[in-house]
Short mmCIF file of C-alpha atoms in Angstrom, two decimals:
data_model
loop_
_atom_site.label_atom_id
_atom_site.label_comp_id
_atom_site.label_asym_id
_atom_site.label_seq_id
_atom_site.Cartn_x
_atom_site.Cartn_y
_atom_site.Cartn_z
CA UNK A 283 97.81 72.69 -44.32
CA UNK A 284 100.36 73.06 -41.68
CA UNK A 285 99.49 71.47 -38.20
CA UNK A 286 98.84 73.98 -35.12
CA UNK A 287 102.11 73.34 -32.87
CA UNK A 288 101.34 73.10 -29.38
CA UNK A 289 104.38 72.26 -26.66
CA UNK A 290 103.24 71.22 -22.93
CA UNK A 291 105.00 72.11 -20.01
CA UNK A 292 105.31 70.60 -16.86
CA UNK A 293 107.17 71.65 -13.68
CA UNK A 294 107.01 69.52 -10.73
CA UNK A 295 104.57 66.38 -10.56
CA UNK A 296 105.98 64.81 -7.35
CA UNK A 297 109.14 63.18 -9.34
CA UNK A 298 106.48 61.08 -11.44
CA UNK A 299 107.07 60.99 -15.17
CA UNK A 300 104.14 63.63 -16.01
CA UNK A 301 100.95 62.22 -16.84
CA UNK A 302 99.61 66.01 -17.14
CA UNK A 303 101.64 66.09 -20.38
CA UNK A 304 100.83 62.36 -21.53
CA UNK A 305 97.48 62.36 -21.04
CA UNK A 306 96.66 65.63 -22.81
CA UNK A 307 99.69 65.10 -25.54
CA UNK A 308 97.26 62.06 -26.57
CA UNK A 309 94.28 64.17 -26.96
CA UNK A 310 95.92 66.79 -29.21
CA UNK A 311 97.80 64.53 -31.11
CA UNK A 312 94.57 62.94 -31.85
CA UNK A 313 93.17 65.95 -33.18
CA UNK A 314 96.11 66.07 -35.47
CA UNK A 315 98.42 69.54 -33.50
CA UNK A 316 101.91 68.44 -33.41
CA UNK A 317 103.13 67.99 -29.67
CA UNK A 318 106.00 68.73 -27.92
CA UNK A 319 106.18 68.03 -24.08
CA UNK A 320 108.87 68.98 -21.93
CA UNK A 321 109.03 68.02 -18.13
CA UNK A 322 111.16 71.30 -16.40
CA UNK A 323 112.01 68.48 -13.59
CA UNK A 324 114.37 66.76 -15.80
CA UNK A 325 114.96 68.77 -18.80
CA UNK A 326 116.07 72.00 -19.79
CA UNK A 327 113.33 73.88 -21.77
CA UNK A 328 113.19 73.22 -25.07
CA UNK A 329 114.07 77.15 -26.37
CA UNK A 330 113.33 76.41 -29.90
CA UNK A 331 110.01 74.59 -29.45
CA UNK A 332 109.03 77.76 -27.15
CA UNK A 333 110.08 80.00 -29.92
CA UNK A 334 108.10 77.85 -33.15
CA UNK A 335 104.73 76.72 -30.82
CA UNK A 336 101.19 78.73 -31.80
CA UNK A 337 100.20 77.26 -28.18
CA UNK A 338 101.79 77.19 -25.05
CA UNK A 339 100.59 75.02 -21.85
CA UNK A 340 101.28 74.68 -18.69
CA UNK A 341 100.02 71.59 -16.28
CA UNK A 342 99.65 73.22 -12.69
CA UNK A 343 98.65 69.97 -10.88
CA UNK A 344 99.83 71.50 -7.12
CA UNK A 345 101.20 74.47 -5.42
CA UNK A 346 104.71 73.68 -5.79
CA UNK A 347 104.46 73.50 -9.78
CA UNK A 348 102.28 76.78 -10.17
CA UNK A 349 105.09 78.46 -8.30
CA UNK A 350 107.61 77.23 -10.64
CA UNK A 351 105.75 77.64 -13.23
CA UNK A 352 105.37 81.40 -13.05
CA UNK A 353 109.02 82.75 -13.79
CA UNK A 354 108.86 80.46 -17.24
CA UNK A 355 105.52 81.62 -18.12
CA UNK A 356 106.83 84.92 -17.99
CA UNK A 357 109.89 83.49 -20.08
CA UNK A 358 108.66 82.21 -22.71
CA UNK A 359 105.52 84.94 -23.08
CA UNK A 360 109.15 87.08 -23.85
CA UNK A 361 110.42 84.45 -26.40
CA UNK A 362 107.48 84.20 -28.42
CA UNK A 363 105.02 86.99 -27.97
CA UNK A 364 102.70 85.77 -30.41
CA UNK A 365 101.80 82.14 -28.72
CA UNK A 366 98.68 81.97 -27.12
CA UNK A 367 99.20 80.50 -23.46
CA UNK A 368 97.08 78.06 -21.42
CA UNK A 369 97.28 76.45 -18.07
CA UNK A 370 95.45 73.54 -17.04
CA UNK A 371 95.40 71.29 -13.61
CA UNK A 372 93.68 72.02 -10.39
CA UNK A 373 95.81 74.75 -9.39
CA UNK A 374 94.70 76.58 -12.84
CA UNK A 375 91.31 77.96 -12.18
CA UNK A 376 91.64 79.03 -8.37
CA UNK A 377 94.60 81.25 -9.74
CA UNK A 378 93.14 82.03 -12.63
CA UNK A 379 92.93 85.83 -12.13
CA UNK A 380 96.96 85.66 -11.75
CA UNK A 381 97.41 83.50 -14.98
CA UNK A 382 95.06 85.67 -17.12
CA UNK A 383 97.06 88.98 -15.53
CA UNK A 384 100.02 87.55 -16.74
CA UNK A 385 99.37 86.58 -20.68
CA UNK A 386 97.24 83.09 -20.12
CA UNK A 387 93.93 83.39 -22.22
CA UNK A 388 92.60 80.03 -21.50
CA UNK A 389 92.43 78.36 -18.00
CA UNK A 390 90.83 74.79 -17.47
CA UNK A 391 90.73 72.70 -14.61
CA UNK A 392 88.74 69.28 -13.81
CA UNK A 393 88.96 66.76 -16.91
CA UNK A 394 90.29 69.83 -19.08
CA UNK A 395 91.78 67.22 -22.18
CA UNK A 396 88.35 68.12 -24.22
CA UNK A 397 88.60 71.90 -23.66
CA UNK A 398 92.23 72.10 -23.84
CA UNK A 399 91.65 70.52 -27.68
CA UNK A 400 89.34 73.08 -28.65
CA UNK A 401 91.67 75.85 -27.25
CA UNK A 402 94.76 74.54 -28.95
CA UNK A 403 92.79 74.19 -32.36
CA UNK A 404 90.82 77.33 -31.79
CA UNK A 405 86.82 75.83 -31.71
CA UNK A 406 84.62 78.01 -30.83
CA UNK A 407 83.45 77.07 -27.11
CA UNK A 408 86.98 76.81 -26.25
CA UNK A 409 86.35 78.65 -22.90
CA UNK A 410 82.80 77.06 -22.34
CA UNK A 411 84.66 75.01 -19.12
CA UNK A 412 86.91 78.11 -17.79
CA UNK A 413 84.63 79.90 -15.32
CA UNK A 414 81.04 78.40 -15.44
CA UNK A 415 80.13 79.41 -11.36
CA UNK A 416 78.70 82.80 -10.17
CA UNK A 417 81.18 84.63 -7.06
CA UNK A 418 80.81 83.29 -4.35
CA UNK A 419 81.23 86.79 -2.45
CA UNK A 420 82.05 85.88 1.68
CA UNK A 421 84.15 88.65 4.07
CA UNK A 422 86.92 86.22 3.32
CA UNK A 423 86.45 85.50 -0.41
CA UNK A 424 85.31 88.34 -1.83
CA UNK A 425 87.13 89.64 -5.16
CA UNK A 426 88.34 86.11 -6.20
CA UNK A 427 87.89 84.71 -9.27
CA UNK A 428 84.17 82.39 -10.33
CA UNK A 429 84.63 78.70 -9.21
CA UNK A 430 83.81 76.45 -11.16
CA UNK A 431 80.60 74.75 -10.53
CA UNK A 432 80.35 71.01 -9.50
CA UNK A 433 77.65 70.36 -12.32
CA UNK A 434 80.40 71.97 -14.83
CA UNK A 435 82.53 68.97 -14.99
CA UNK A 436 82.77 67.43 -18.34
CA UNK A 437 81.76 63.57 -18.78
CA UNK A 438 85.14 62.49 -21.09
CA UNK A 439 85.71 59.31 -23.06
CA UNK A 440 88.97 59.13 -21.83
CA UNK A 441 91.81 57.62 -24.25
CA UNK A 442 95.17 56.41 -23.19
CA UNK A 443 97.99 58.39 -22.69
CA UNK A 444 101.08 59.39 -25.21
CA UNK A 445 104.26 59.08 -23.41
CA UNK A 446 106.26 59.70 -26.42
CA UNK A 447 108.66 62.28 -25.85
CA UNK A 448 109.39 62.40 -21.96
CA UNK A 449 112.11 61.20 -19.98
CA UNK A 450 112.71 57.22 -19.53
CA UNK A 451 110.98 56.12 -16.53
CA UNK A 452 114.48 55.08 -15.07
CA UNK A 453 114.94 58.87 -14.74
CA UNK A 454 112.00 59.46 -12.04
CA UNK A 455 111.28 58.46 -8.53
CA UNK A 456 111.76 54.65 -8.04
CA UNK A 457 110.24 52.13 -5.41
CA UNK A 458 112.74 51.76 -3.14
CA UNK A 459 112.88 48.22 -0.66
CA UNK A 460 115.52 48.17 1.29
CA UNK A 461 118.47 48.26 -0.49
CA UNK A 462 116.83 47.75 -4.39
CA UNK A 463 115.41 50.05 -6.42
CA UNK A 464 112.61 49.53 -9.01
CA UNK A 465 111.42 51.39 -11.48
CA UNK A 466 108.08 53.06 -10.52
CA UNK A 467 105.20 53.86 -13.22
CA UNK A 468 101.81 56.42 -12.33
CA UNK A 469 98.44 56.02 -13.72
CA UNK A 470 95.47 57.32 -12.53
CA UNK A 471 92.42 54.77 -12.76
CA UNK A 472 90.04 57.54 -11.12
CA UNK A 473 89.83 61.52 -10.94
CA UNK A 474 88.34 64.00 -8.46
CA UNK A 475 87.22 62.77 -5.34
CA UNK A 476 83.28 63.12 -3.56
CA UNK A 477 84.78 63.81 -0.47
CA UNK A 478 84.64 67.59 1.03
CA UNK A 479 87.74 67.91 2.94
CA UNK A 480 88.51 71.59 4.09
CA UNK A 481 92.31 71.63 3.32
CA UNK A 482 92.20 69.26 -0.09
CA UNK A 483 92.88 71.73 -3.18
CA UNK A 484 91.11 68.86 -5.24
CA UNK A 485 87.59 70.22 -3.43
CA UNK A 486 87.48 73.40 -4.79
CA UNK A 487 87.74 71.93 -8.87
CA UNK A 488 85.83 69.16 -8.47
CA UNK A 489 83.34 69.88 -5.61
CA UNK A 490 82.72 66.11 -4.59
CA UNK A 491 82.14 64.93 -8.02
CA UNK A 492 84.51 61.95 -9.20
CA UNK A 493 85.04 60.45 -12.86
CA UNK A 494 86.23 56.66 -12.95
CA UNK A 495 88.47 55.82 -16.08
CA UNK A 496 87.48 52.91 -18.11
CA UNK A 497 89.85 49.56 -17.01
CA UNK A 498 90.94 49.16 -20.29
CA UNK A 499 92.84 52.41 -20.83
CA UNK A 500 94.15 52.25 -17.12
CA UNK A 501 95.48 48.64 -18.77
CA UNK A 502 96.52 50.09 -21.86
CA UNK A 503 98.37 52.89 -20.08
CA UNK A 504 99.81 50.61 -17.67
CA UNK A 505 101.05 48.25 -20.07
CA UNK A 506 103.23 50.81 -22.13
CA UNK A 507 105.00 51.76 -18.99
CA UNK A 508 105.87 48.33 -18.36
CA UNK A 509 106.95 48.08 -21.84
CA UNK A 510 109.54 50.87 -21.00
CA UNK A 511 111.16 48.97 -17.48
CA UNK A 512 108.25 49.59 -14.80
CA UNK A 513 108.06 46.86 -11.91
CA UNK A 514 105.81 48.86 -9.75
CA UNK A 515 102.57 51.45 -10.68
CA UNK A 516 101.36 54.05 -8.41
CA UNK A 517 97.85 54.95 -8.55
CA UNK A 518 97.58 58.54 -8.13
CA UNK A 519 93.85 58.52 -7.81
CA UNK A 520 93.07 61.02 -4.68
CA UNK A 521 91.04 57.94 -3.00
CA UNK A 522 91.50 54.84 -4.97
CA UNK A 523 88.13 53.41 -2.73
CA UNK A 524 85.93 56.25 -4.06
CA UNK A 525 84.35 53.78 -6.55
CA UNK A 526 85.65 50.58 -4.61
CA UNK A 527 83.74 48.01 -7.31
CA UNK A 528 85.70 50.33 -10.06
CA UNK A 529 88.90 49.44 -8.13
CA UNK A 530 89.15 46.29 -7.67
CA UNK A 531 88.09 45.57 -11.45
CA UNK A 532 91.45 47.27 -11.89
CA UNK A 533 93.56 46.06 -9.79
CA UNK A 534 91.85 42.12 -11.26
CA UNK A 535 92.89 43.00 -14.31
CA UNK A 536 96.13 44.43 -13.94
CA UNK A 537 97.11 41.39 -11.78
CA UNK A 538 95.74 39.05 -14.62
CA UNK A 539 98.17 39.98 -17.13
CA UNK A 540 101.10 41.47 -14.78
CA UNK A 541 101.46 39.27 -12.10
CA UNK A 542 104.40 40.18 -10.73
CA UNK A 543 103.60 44.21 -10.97
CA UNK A 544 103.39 45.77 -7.72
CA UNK A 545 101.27 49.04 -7.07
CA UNK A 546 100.68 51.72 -4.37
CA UNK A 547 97.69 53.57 -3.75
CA UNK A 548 96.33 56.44 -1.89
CA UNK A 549 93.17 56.08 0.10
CA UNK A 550 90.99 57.94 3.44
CA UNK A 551 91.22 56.83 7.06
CA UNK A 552 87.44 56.49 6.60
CA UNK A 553 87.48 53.54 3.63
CA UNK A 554 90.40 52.03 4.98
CA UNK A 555 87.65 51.27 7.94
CA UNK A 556 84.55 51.36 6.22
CA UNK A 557 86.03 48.70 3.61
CA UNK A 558 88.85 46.78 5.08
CA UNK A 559 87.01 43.57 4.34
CA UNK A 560 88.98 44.79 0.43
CA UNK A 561 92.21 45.41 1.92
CA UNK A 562 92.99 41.58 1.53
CA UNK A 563 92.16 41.63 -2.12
CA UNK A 564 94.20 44.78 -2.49
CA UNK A 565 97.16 43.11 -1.24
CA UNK A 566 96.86 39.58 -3.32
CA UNK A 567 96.82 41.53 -6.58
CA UNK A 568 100.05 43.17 -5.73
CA UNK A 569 99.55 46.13 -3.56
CA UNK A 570 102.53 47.51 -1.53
CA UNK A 571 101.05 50.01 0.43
CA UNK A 572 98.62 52.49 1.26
CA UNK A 573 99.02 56.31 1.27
CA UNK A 574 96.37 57.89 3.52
CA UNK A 575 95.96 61.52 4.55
CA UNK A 576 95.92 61.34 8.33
CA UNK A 577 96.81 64.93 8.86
CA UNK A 578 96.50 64.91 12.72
CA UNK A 579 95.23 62.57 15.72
CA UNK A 580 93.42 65.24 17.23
CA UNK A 581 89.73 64.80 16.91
CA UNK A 582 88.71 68.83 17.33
CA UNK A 583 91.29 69.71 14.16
CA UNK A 584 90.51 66.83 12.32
CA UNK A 585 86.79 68.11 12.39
CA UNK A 586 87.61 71.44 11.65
CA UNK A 587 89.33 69.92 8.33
CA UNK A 588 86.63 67.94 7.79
CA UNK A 589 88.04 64.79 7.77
CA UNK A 590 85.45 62.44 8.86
CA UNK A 591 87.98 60.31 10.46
CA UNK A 592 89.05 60.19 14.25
CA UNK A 593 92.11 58.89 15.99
CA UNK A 594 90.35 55.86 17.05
CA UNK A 595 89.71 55.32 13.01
CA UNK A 596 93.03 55.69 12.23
CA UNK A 597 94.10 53.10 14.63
CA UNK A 598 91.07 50.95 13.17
CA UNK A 599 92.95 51.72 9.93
CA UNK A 600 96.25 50.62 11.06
CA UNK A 601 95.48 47.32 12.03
CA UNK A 602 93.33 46.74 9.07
CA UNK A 603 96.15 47.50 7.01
CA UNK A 604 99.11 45.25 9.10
CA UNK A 605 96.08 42.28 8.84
CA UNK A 606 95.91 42.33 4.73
CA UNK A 607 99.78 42.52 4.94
CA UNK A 608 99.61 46.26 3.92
CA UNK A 609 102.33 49.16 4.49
CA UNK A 610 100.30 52.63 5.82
CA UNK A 611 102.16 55.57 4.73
CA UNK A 612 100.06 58.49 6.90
CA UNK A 613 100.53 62.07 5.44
CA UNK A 614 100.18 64.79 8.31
CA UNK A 615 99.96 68.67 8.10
CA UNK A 616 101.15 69.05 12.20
CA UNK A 617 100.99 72.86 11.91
CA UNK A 618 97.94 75.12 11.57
CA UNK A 619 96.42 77.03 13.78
CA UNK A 620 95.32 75.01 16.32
CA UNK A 621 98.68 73.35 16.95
CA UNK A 622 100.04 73.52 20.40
CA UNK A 623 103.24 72.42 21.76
CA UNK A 624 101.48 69.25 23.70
CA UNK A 625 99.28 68.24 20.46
CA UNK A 626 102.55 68.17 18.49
CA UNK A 627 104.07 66.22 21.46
CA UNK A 628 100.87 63.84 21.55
CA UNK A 629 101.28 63.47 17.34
CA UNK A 630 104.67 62.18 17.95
CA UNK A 631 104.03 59.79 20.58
CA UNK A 632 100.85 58.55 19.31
CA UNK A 633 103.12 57.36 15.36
CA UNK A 634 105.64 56.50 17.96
CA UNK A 635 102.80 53.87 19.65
CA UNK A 636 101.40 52.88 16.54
CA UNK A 637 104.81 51.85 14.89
CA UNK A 638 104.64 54.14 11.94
CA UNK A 639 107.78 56.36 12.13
CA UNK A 640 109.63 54.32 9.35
CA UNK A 641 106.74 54.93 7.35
CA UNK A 642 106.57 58.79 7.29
CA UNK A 643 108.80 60.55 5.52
CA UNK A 644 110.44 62.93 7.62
CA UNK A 645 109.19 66.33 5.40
CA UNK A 646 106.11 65.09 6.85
CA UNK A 647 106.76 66.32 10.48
CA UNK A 648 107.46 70.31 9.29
CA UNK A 649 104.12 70.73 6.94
CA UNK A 650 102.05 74.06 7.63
CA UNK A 651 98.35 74.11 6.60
CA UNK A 652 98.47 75.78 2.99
CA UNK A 653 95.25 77.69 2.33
CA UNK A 654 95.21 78.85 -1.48
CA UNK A 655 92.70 80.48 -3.06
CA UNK A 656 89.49 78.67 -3.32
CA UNK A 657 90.21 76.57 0.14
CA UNK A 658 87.23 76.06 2.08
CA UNK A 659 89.16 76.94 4.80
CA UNK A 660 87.70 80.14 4.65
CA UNK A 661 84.68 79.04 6.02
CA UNK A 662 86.38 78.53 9.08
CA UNK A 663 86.07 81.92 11.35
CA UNK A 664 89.17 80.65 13.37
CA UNK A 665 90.98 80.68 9.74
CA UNK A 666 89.53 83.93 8.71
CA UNK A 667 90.55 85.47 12.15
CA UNK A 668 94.70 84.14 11.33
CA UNK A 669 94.82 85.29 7.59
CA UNK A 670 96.63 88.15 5.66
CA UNK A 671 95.18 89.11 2.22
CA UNK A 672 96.19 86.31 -0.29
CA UNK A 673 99.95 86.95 -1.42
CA UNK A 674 100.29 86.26 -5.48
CA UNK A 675 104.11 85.42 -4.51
CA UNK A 676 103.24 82.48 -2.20
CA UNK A 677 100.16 82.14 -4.03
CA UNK A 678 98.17 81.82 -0.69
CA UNK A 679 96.61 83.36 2.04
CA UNK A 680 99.77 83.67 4.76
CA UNK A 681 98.52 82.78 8.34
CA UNK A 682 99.94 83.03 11.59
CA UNK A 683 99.15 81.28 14.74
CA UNK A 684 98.38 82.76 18.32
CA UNK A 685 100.97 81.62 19.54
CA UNK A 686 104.57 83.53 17.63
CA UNK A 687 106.39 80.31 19.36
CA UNK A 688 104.36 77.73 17.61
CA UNK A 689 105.33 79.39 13.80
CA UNK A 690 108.76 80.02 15.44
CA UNK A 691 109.00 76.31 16.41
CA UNK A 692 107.55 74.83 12.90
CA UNK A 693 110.46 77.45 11.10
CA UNK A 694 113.05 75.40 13.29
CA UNK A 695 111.32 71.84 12.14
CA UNK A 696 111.52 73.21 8.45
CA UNK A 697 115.24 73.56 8.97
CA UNK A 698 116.22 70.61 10.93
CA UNK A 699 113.93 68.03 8.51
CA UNK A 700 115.82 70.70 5.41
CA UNK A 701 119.01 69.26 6.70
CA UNK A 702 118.31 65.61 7.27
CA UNK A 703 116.16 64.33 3.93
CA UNK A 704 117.75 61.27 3.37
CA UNK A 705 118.26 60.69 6.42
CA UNK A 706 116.22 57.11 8.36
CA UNK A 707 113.21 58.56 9.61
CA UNK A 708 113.73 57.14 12.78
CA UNK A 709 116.84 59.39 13.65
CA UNK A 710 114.94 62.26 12.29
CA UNK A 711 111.95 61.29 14.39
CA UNK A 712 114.38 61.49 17.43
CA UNK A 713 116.02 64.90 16.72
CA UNK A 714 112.10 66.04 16.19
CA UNK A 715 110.62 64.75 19.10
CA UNK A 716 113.60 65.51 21.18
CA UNK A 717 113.58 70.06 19.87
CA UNK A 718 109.39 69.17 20.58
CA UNK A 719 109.71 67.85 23.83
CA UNK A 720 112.73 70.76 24.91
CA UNK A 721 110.13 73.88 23.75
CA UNK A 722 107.02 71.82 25.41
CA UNK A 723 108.97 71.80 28.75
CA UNK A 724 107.97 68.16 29.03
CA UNK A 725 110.64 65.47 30.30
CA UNK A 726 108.98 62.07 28.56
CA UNK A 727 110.02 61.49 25.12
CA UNK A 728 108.10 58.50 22.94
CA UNK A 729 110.35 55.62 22.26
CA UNK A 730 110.11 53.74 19.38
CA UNK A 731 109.17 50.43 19.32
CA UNK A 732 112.33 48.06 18.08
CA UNK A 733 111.99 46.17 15.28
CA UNK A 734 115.40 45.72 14.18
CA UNK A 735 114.58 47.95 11.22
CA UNK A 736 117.56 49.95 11.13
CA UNK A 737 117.19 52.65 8.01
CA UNK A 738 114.18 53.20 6.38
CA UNK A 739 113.14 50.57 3.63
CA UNK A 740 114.32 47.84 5.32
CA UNK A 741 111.13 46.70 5.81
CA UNK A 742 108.77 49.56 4.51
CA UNK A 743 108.73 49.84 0.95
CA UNK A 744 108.32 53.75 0.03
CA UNK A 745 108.66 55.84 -3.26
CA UNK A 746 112.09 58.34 -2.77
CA UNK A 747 110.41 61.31 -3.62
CA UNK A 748 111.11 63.47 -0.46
CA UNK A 749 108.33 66.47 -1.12
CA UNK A 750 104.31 66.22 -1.57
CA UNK A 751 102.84 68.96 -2.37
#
């Protein structure tokens, strides 16, 4: 009996080798489909596996990669007709009206390895996990697609991940400190997140529900990735501190047998404070630094996002982090519409005061709120009051602010950050702050603290991957 031939496509997944093709290549393999997986970021699609595959699938893990995805979905539905198509990944289901519209049959999005088997080998439930929820009709959500319902995520007994077939790991995003440059891994020991934050696009899949993986495939996956050259892991769980017992089991055992492995992880204001007592441990089994989505330091937007963190917290945060010995690499989205000229001013000077400019990459100071489709953003009348019907180019809702001189002024950010990406944050903090200060009419620029740092890295390790979303 000849195998079903499936071939997995990724797009972008932040300059990471994909795990949204290893992790499900595993699975199917498993169930005995031949795999191919081909990462678009570093290789040129595979024309002859498009043109032999029964099944086509695409991982759509973030905005960026849906939008890249769509021209080669509409490729390769030319090149071979007869494959059935599937996306998967949290930007699958809140677009899944688009996908379908364009050729997709199935679309699966939180812990989608199990249904993504039975679509690929045609079982019968194959679609049992696409669109479980009722509409939710609202005046801003009406006509979008069923949401998936929290109590609709699967329980999996997840396996390890098949890396055979992608790029080396040399060929990705590396740790960079100072002037070396390791080789950088991804795992994920934990998936979803319980949190409700208005602006994360992991709330609408998951819907506060979390699912920890078992610390022996973490290990296991782990371990073949240092097999193949990496140094240093990043843990792409959306809080790593959602389960903290879970995490530190992990990051015990991972220390245990790779002592010398380094690791980065990505976790809330509101643990860093809540359980700094851990940030110690963190550090003594190899931890670089911390990733945290601080978003703003205003107290009224961070609300209206939903963050559950204030600007005292974050400076709470900060010093937790500098006490275990910990790098805090904050995340912001400076421009939605609440922005004004003096908040942007007061965001500057406020990373200026706490000594974080070398740690934010300088993309960070042009990011506009994105509200796709499924964003609980729309439960914000302030939101609903800014927004244009959902565009299927953009795939999101366009808004603009109040204020023309605010969207004006985040254009001119987009192009001065555009032209300065490798640049030390610390010179593109001062061309930023000084274009901020000019259209706020105000004379008093922050100064940054000097630390003899010189270009980024020299003392804050950081992962060169410029864009985030």
């Amino acid at each position: 009996m000849v195998p079903v031939r499936a071939l997995l496509l990724s797009t972008y997944e932040l300059g990471r080798q994909p795990f949204g093709l290893a992790s499900p290549a595993a699975w199917l393999r498993r169930a005995g489909v031949e795999v191919r997986v081909c990462d678009l970021a570093r290789q040129q699609l595979d024309e002859p596996a498009v043109r032999e595959a029964d099944v086509i699938a695409f991982h759509l893990p973030m905005h960026t990669a849906t939008r890249l995805a769509l021209p080669v979905l509409d490729r390769v539905r030319a090149a071979n007709p007869s494959a059935r198509l599937a996306a998967y990944g949290l930007y699958a289901p809140v677009n899944g009206t688009l996908l379908r519209a364009r050729g997709v049959e199935g679309v699966f999005g939180a812990e989608f390895e199990g249904d993504l088997v039975r679509f690929v080998t045609g079982a019968a439930d194959a679609t049992r996990h696409e669109s479980p929820g009722p509409v939710r009709s609202s005046p801003a959500t009406s006509g979008r697609p069923p949401q998936p319902r929290a109590d609709a995520i699967p329980r999996l007994a997840f396996i390890v991940p098949d890396r055979d077939g992608l790029p080396s790991l040399d060929r990705y995003a590396a740790l960079q400190e100072g002037s070396t440059r390791r080789v950088a891994g991804y795992t994920e020991a934990s998936r979803g997140c319980k949190h409700l934050c208005r602006h994360c696009p992991v709330v609408p899949v998951y819907r506060g529900q979390f699912r920890i993986v078992p610390p022996d495939v973490v290990l296991a996956d782990i371990r073949a990735q240092v097999e193949r050259g990496a140094t240093h892991v990043t843990f792409g769980d959306p809080d790593f501190l959602n389960g903290p017992a879970h995490a530190l089991r992990v990051a015990d055992a991972v220390h245990r047998e790779f002592p010398a492995l380094t690791y980065d992880v990505t976790i809330k204001v509101e643990h860093l404070v809540r359980h700094s007592a851990m940030l110690p441990r963190l550090r003594e089994t190899g931890c670089l630094f911390v990733t945290s989505a601080v978003e703003d330091v205003n107290d009224r937007i961070l609300a209206l996002l939903e963050k559950r963190h204030t600007r005292a917290d974050l400076e709470r945060a900060v010093e937790a982090c500098r006490s275990a010995g910990l790098a805090l690499t904050p995340t912001l989205v400076p421009f939605t519409p609440w922005t004004t000229f003096n908040g942007y001013c007061g965001l500057l000077q406020t990373m200026a005061g706490l000594d974080l400019v070398e740690s934010i990459a300088p993309v960070q100071w042009s990011i506009r709120l994105l509200i796709p489709e499924g964003s609980r953003l729309l439960e914000v009348p302030e939101v609903r009051a800014r927004v244009r019907p959902f565009d299927p180019t953009a795939l999101a809702y366009p808004w603009t602010h109040a204020d023309p001189r605010i969207d004006q002024f985040q254009r001119e950010i987009t192009a001065l950050v555009g032209r300065s990406l490798i640049a030390p944050p610390s010179e593109v903090f001062a061309q930023v702050s000084a274009l901020a200060h000019e259209r706020a009419g105000l004379a008093t620029r922050p100064r940054i603290p000097d630390r003899g740092r010189g270009a980024r890295g020299a003392s804050v390790p950081y992962l060169n991957e410029p864009w985030y979303c």
